[in-house]
């Protein structure tokens, strides 16, 4: 049986919300690590190291409030453009975080998954990701998708290539290709759409993260850099999400609806 994560040191508890108002899937852009470190006279890598505790606490908060899926942007396909020293650190750091925290996540009932491309990724990182996937495959409390060497455009392009191969082999007719078919070839095809897209450090962009899955996500942007974020920030974002009106392209003309309601005869009353 999974054990619950430890409570927040402050004693804070999650807000009580109707289950239908809690996002099922939260995508997290963990931004601001380098700026957090530089503001303290530290190397950028120190900010990445400090952000490990934030990810753990946010996952704990997701479990407590009932979020079923968390997807964390750990290393993007564009991050290869950073300095060689920072890339080496991030590769080793992602590998070591998985090794250090795998058993803890498993004890909480968290299923760990990986989304991203294999090419260029260190074999040792792939090995730790696959080990975490195997160890936690039966867990159902929450699913943490580590997005390592991941990019939204790359994911869609890879899916399109896979569909093209199926068409070329005669196993799929071109006219049968639609959104549902293409979605089956994404990195994690059974991952539900993103409900809440959360980004730290004041930036207000999606940076090529979960472009397909976040088509109708509600966006919440935090001013705090990632190392200063904890589960309380997640809970406030969930409360913001709960107040949003999600219409998925639909709309109601409120004045017209009010007029119709005012003129409609009451049930059981004779129409004039």
mmCIF file with all atom_site columns, C-alpha atoms in Angstrom, residues 126-268:
data_model
loop_
_atom_site.group_PDB
_atom_site.id
_atom_site.type_symbol
_atom_site.label_atom_id
_atom_site.label_alt_id
_atom_site.label_comp_id
_atom_site.label_asym_id
_atom_site.label_entity_id
_atom_site.label_seq_id
_atom_site.pdbx_PDB_ins_code
_atom_site.Cartn_x
_atom_site.Cartn_y
_atom_site.Cartn_z
_atom_site.occupancy
_atom_site.B_iso_or_equiv
_atom_site.pdbx_formal_charge
_atom_site.auth_seq_id
_atom_site.auth_comp_id
_atom_site.auth_asym_id
_atom_site.auth_atom_id
_atom_site.pdbx_PDB_model_num
ATOM 1   C CA . UNK A 1 126 ? 17.726  6.465  -20.459 1.00 0.00 ? 126 UNK A CA 1
ATOM 2   C CA . UNK A 1 127 ? 18.648  3.539  -18.202 1.00 0.00 ? 127 UNK A CA 1
ATOM 3   C CA . UNK A 1 128 ? 17.457  5.371  -15.063 1.00 0.00 ? 128 UNK A CA 1
ATOM 4   C CA . UNK A 1 129 ? 14.242  6.504  -16.761 1.00 0.00 ? 129 UNK A CA 1
ATOM 5   C CA . UNK A 1 130 ? 13.461  2.972  -17.909 1.00 0.00 ? 130 UNK A CA 1
ATOM 6   C CA . UNK A 1 131 ? 14.297  1.518  -14.494 1.00 0.00 ? 131 UNK A CA 1
ATOM 7   C CA . UNK A 1 132 ? 11.931  3.999  -12.835 1.00 0.00 ? 132 UNK A CA 1
ATOM 8   C CA . UNK A 1 133 ? 9.218   3.126  -15.349 1.00 0.00 ? 133 UNK A CA 1
ATOM 9   C CA . UNK A 1 134 ? 9.570   -0.603 -14.701 1.00 0.00 ? 134 UNK A CA 1
ATOM 10  C CA . UNK A 1 135 ? 9.687   -0.262 -10.913 1.00 0.00 ? 135 UNK A CA 1
ATOM 11  C CA . UNK A 1 136 ? 6.605   1.967  -10.656 1.00 0.00 ? 136 UNK A CA 1
ATOM 12  C CA . UNK A 1 137 ? 4.491   0.594  -13.507 1.00 0.00 ? 137 UNK A CA 1
ATOM 13  C CA . UNK A 1 138 ? 1.718   -0.701 -11.229 1.00 0.00 ? 138 UNK A CA 1
ATOM 14  C CA . UNK A 1 139 ? 1.342   2.477  -9.158  1.00 0.00 ? 139 UNK A CA 1
ATOM 15  C CA . UNK A 1 140 ? -1.934  4.380  -9.480  1.00 0.00 ? 140 UNK A CA 1
ATOM 16  C CA . UNK A 1 141 ? -1.867  7.253  -6.948  1.00 0.00 ? 141 UNK A CA 1
ATOM 17  C CA . UNK A 1 142 ? -0.397  9.777  -9.409  1.00 0.00 ? 142 UNK A CA 1
ATOM 18  C CA . UNK A 1 143 ? 1.587   9.639  -12.653 1.00 0.00 ? 143 UNK A CA 1
ATOM 19  C CA . UNK A 1 144 ? 4.704   11.792 -12.984 1.00 0.00 ? 144 UNK A CA 1
ATOM 20  C CA . UNK A 1 145 ? 5.857   12.124 -16.588 1.00 0.00 ? 145 UNK A CA 1
ATOM 21  C CA . UNK A 1 146 ? 9.462   13.287 -16.784 1.00 0.00 ? 146 UNK A CA 1
ATOM 22  C CA . UNK A 1 147 ? 9.850   15.116 -20.081 1.00 0.00 ? 147 UNK A CA 1
ATOM 23  C CA . UNK A 1 148 ? 13.534  14.708 -20.896 1.00 0.00 ? 148 UNK A CA 1
ATOM 24  C CA . UNK A 1 149 ? 14.883  15.654 -24.334 1.00 0.00 ? 149 UNK A CA 1
ATOM 25  C CA . UNK A 1 150 ? 11.295  16.584 -25.094 1.00 0.00 ? 150 UNK A CA 1
ATOM 26  C CA . UNK A 1 151 ? 9.779   19.170 -27.414 1.00 0.00 ? 151 UNK A CA 1
ATOM 27  C CA . UNK A 1 152 ? 6.174   19.605 -28.445 1.00 0.00 ? 152 UNK A CA 1
ATOM 28  C CA . UNK A 1 153 ? 6.989   20.153 -32.124 1.00 0.00 ? 153 UNK A CA 1
ATOM 29  C CA . UNK A 1 154 ? 9.397   17.195 -32.101 1.00 0.00 ? 154 UNK A CA 1
ATOM 30  C CA . UNK A 1 155 ? 6.713   14.969 -30.591 1.00 0.00 ? 155 UNK A CA 1
ATOM 31  C CA . UNK A 1 156 ? 4.184   15.940 -33.273 1.00 0.00 ? 156 UNK A CA 1
ATOM 32  C CA . UNK A 1 157 ? 6.773   15.572 -36.062 1.00 0.00 ? 157 UNK A CA 1
ATOM 33  C CA . UNK A 1 158 ? 7.759   12.115 -34.804 1.00 0.00 ? 158 UNK A CA 1
ATOM 34  C CA . UNK A 1 159 ? 4.092   11.113 -34.660 1.00 0.00 ? 159 UNK A CA 1
ATOM 35  C CA . UNK A 1 160 ? 3.583   12.364 -38.228 1.00 0.00 ? 160 UNK A CA 1
ATOM 36  C CA . UNK A 1 161 ? 6.568   10.298 -39.392 1.00 0.00 ? 161 UNK A CA 1
ATOM 37  C CA . UNK A 1 162 ? 5.126   7.188  -37.738 1.00 0.00 ? 162 UNK A CA 1
ATOM 38  C CA . UNK A 1 163 ? 1.764   7.792  -39.431 1.00 0.00 ? 163 UNK A CA 1
ATOM 39  C CA . UNK A 1 164 ? 3.516   8.306  -42.786 1.00 0.00 ? 164 UNK A CA 1
ATOM 40  C CA . UNK A 1 165 ? 5.288   4.955  -42.399 1.00 0.00 ? 165 UNK A CA 1
ATOM 41  C CA . UNK A 1 166 ? 1.965   3.253  -41.697 1.00 0.00 ? 166 UNK A CA 1
ATOM 42  C CA . UNK A 1 167 ? 0.430   4.847  -44.808 1.00 0.00 ? 167 UNK A CA 1
ATOM 43  C CA . UNK A 1 168 ? 3.439   3.910  -46.953 1.00 0.00 ? 168 UNK A CA 1
ATOM 44  C CA . UNK A 1 169 ? 3.214   0.312  -45.741 1.00 0.00 ? 169 UNK A CA 1
ATOM 45  C CA . UNK A 1 170 ? -0.458  0.168  -46.672 1.00 0.00 ? 170 UNK A CA 1
ATOM 46  C CA . UNK A 1 171 ? -1.601  -0.356 -43.100 1.00 0.00 ? 171 UNK A CA 1
ATOM 47  C CA . UNK A 1 172 ? -3.410  2.985  -42.910 1.00 0.00 ? 172 UNK A CA 1
ATOM 48  C CA . UNK A 1 173 ? -5.408  4.914  -45.491 1.00 0.00 ? 173 UNK A CA 1
ATOM 49  C CA . UNK A 1 174 ? -4.545  8.634  -45.767 1.00 0.00 ? 174 UNK A CA 1
ATOM 50  C CA . UNK A 1 175 ? -8.204  9.652  -45.559 1.00 0.00 ? 175 UNK A CA 1
ATOM 51  C CA . UNK A 1 176 ? -8.438  7.848  -42.199 1.00 0.00 ? 176 UNK A CA 1
ATOM 52  C CA . UNK A 1 177 ? -5.805  10.073 -40.598 1.00 0.00 ? 177 UNK A CA 1
ATOM 53  C CA . UNK A 1 178 ? -7.459  12.445 -38.125 1.00 0.00 ? 178 UNK A CA 1
ATOM 54  C CA . UNK A 1 179 ? -6.708  13.910 -34.701 1.00 0.00 ? 179 UNK A CA 1
ATOM 55  C CA . UNK A 1 180 ? -7.600  10.685 -32.903 1.00 0.00 ? 180 UNK A CA 1
ATOM 56  C CA . UNK A 1 181 ? -5.327  8.597  -35.127 1.00 0.00 ? 181 UNK A CA 1
ATOM 57  C CA . UNK A 1 182 ? -2.376  10.979 -34.842 1.00 0.00 ? 182 UNK A CA 1
ATOM 58  C CA . UNK A 1 183 ? -2.726  11.097 -31.056 1.00 0.00 ? 183 UNK A CA 1
ATOM 59  C CA . UNK A 1 184 ? -2.085  7.337  -30.914 1.00 0.00 ? 184 UNK A CA 1
ATOM 60  C CA . UNK A 1 185 ? 1.488   7.977  -32.079 1.00 0.00 ? 185 UNK A CA 1
ATOM 61  C CA . UNK A 1 186 ? 2.435   10.585 -29.481 1.00 0.00 ? 186 UNK A CA 1
ATOM 62  C CA . UNK A 1 187 ? 5.107   9.765  -26.885 1.00 0.00 ? 187 UNK A CA 1
ATOM 63  C CA . UNK A 1 188 ? 2.519   8.822  -24.247 1.00 0.00 ? 188 UNK A CA 1
ATOM 64  C CA . UNK A 1 189 ? -0.723  8.274  -26.186 1.00 0.00 ? 189 UNK A CA 1
ATOM 65  C CA . UNK A 1 190 ? -2.784  7.455  -23.100 1.00 0.00 ? 190 UNK A CA 1
ATOM 66  C CA . UNK A 1 191 ? -1.795  10.680 -21.317 1.00 0.00 ? 191 UNK A CA 1
ATOM 67  C CA . UNK A 1 192 ? -4.945  12.812 -20.925 1.00 0.00 ? 192 UNK A CA 1
ATOM 68  C CA . UNK A 1 193 ? -5.083  16.379 -22.188 1.00 0.00 ? 193 UNK A CA 1
ATOM 69  C CA . UNK A 1 194 ? -3.512  19.019 -19.969 1.00 0.00 ? 194 UNK A CA 1
ATOM 70  C CA . UNK A 1 195 ? -6.075  20.841 -17.836 1.00 0.00 ? 195 UNK A CA 1
ATOM 71  C CA . UNK A 1 196 ? -3.749  23.255 -16.016 1.00 0.00 ? 196 UNK A CA 1
ATOM 72  C CA . UNK A 1 197 ? -0.504  24.609 -17.486 1.00 0.00 ? 197 UNK A CA 1
ATOM 73  C CA . UNK A 1 198 ? 1.700   26.036 -14.735 1.00 0.00 ? 198 UNK A CA 1
ATOM 74  C CA . UNK A 1 199 ? 4.882   28.043 -15.285 1.00 0.00 ? 199 UNK A CA 1
ATOM 75  C CA . UNK A 1 200 ? 7.095   29.717 -12.716 1.00 0.00 ? 200 UNK A CA 1
ATOM 76  C CA . UNK A 1 201 ? 9.385   32.765 -12.766 1.00 0.00 ? 201 UNK A CA 1
ATOM 77  C CA . UNK A 1 202 ? 7.096   35.301 -14.408 1.00 0.00 ? 202 UNK A CA 1
ATOM 78  C CA . UNK A 1 203 ? 7.507   34.187 -18.019 1.00 0.00 ? 203 UNK A CA 1
ATOM 79  C CA . UNK A 1 204 ? 4.230   33.893 -19.922 1.00 0.00 ? 204 UNK A CA 1
ATOM 80  C CA . UNK A 1 205 ? 4.838   31.482 -22.771 1.00 0.00 ? 205 UNK A CA 1
ATOM 81  C CA . UNK A 1 206 ? 4.572   27.735 -23.303 1.00 0.00 ? 206 UNK A CA 1
ATOM 82  C CA . UNK A 1 207 ? 8.080   27.207 -24.764 1.00 0.00 ? 207 UNK A CA 1
ATOM 83  C CA . UNK A 1 208 ? 7.242   24.228 -26.974 1.00 0.00 ? 208 UNK A CA 1
ATOM 84  C CA . UNK A 1 209 ? 5.846   22.144 -24.104 1.00 0.00 ? 209 UNK A CA 1
ATOM 85  C CA . UNK A 1 210 ? 2.931   19.757 -24.666 1.00 0.00 ? 210 UNK A CA 1
ATOM 86  C CA . UNK A 1 211 ? 1.633   21.667 -27.677 1.00 0.00 ? 211 UNK A CA 1
ATOM 87  C CA . UNK A 1 212 ? -0.832  18.928 -28.612 1.00 0.00 ? 212 UNK A CA 1
ATOM 88  C CA . UNK A 1 213 ? -1.998  18.058 -25.115 1.00 0.00 ? 213 UNK A CA 1
ATOM 89  C CA . UNK A 1 214 ? -2.343  21.670 -23.920 1.00 0.00 ? 214 UNK A CA 1
ATOM 90  C CA . UNK A 1 215 ? -4.679  22.795 -26.706 1.00 0.00 ? 215 UNK A CA 1
ATOM 91  C CA . UNK A 1 216 ? -7.385  23.729 -24.167 1.00 0.00 ? 216 UNK A CA 1
ATOM 92  C CA . UNK A 1 217 ? -5.303  24.070 -21.015 1.00 0.00 ? 217 UNK A CA 1
ATOM 93  C CA . UNK A 1 218 ? -5.895  26.854 -18.542 1.00 0.00 ? 218 UNK A CA 1
ATOM 94  C CA . UNK A 1 219 ? -2.706  28.897 -18.083 1.00 0.00 ? 219 UNK A CA 1
ATOM 95  C CA . UNK A 1 220 ? -1.435  30.050 -14.694 1.00 0.00 ? 220 UNK A CA 1
ATOM 96  C CA . UNK A 1 221 ? 1.877   31.918 -14.434 1.00 0.00 ? 221 UNK A CA 1
ATOM 97  C CA . UNK A 1 222 ? 3.728   32.320 -11.152 1.00 0.00 ? 222 UNK A CA 1
ATOM 98  C CA . UNK A 1 223 ? 6.102   35.184 -10.394 1.00 0.00 ? 223 UNK A CA 1
ATOM 99  C CA . UNK A 1 224 ? 8.301   33.043 -8.138  1.00 0.00 ? 224 UNK A CA 1
ATOM 100 C CA . UNK A 1 225 ? 11.329  31.221 -9.614  1.00 0.00 ? 225 UNK A CA 1
ATOM 101 C CA . UNK A 1 226 ? 11.064  27.454 -9.479  1.00 0.00 ? 226 UNK A CA 1
ATOM 102 C CA . UNK A 1 227 ? 13.280  26.877 -6.389  1.00 0.00 ? 227 UNK A CA 1
ATOM 103 C CA . UNK A 1 228 ? 10.877  29.079 -4.380  1.00 0.00 ? 228 UNK A CA 1
ATOM 104 C CA . UNK A 1 229 ? 7.787   27.111 -5.481  1.00 0.00 ? 229 UNK A CA 1
ATOM 105 C CA . UNK A 1 230 ? 6.133   24.472 -3.308  1.00 0.00 ? 230 UNK A CA 1
ATOM 106 C CA . UNK A 1 231 ? 2.799   22.665 -3.043  1.00 0.00 ? 231 UNK A CA 1
ATOM 107 C CA . UNK A 1 232 ? 1.036   25.794 -1.769  1.00 0.00 ? 232 UNK A CA 1
ATOM 108 C CA . UNK A 1 233 ? 1.665   27.491 -5.107  1.00 0.00 ? 233 UNK A CA 1
ATOM 109 C CA . UNK A 1 234 ? 0.161   24.484 -6.869  1.00 0.00 ? 234 UNK A CA 1
ATOM 110 C CA . UNK A 1 235 ? -2.910  24.627 -4.635  1.00 0.00 ? 235 UNK A CA 1
ATOM 111 C CA . UNK A 1 236 ? -3.430  28.338 -5.347  1.00 0.00 ? 236 UNK A CA 1
ATOM 112 C CA . UNK A 1 237 ? -3.118  27.625 -9.061  1.00 0.00 ? 237 UNK A CA 1
ATOM 113 C CA . UNK A 1 238 ? -5.702  24.857 -8.723  1.00 0.00 ? 238 UNK A CA 1
ATOM 114 C CA . UNK A 1 239 ? -8.046  27.296 -6.973  1.00 0.00 ? 239 UNK A CA 1
ATOM 115 C CA . UNK A 1 240 ? -7.572  29.717 -9.878  1.00 0.00 ? 240 UNK A CA 1
ATOM 116 C CA . UNK A 1 241 ? -8.307  26.886 -12.294 1.00 0.00 ? 241 UNK A CA 1
ATOM 117 C CA . UNK A 1 242 ? -11.466 25.991 -10.371 1.00 0.00 ? 242 UNK A CA 1
ATOM 118 C CA . UNK A 1 243 ? -12.817 29.517 -10.938 1.00 0.00 ? 243 UNK A CA 1
ATOM 119 C CA . UNK A 1 244 ? -12.282 29.416 -14.698 1.00 0.00 ? 244 UNK A CA 1
ATOM 120 C CA . UNK A 1 245 ? -15.144 28.823 -17.138 1.00 0.00 ? 245 UNK A CA 1
ATOM 121 C CA . UNK A 1 246 ? -13.946 26.127 -19.536 1.00 0.00 ? 246 UNK A CA 1
ATOM 122 C CA . UNK A 1 247 ? -16.083 26.282 -22.681 1.00 0.00 ? 247 UNK A CA 1
ATOM 123 C CA . UNK A 1 248 ? -13.932 24.343 -25.210 1.00 0.00 ? 248 UNK A CA 1
ATOM 124 C CA . UNK A 1 249 ? -14.975 26.644 -28.041 1.00 0.00 ? 249 UNK A CA 1
ATOM 125 C CA . UNK A 1 250 ? -18.616 26.797 -27.015 1.00 0.00 ? 250 UNK A CA 1
ATOM 126 C CA . UNK A 1 251 ? -20.337 29.927 -25.765 1.00 0.00 ? 251 UNK A CA 1
ATOM 127 C CA . UNK A 1 252 ? -23.635 31.088 -24.363 1.00 0.00 ? 252 UNK A CA 1
ATOM 128 C CA . UNK A 1 253 ? -25.145 34.462 -25.172 1.00 0.00 ? 253 UNK A CA 1
ATOM 129 C CA . UNK A 1 254 ? -25.952 35.451 -21.584 1.00 0.00 ? 254 UNK A CA 1
ATOM 130 C CA . UNK A 1 255 ? -28.257 38.399 -22.384 1.00 0.00 ? 255 UNK A CA 1
ATOM 131 C CA . UNK A 1 256 ? -30.229 36.295 -24.867 1.00 0.00 ? 256 UNK A CA 1
ATOM 132 C CA . UNK A 1 257 ? -30.457 33.387 -22.407 1.00 0.00 ? 257 UNK A CA 1
ATOM 133 C CA . UNK A 1 258 ? -31.703 35.728 -19.687 1.00 0.00 ? 258 UNK A CA 1
ATOM 134 C CA . UNK A 1 259 ? -34.357 37.188 -22.019 1.00 0.00 ? 259 UNK A CA 1
ATOM 135 C CA . UNK A 1 260 ? -35.573 33.724 -23.023 1.00 0.00 ? 260 UNK A CA 1
ATOM 136 C CA . UNK A 1 261 ? -35.776 32.677 -19.371 1.00 0.00 ? 261 UNK A CA 1
ATOM 137 C CA . UNK A 1 262 ? -37.809 35.779 -18.477 1.00 0.00 ? 262 UNK A CA 1
ATOM 138 C CA . UNK A 1 263 ? -40.332 35.268 -21.285 1.00 0.00 ? 263 UNK A CA 1
ATOM 139 C CA . UNK A 1 264 ? -40.658 31.485 -21.063 1.00 0.00 ? 264 UNK A CA 1
ATOM 140 C CA . UNK A 1 265 ? -43.910 30.391 -19.354 1.00 0.00 ? 265 UNK A CA 1
ATOM 141 C CA . UNK A 1 266 ? -43.549 28.629 -16.041 1.00 0.00 ? 266 UNK A CA 1
ATOM 142 C CA . UNK A 1 267 ? -43.903 24.838 -16.012 1.00 0.00 ? 267 UNK A CA 1
ATOM 143 C CA . UNK A 1 268 ? -47.550 23.871 -15.771 1.00 0.00 ? 268 UNK A CA 1
#
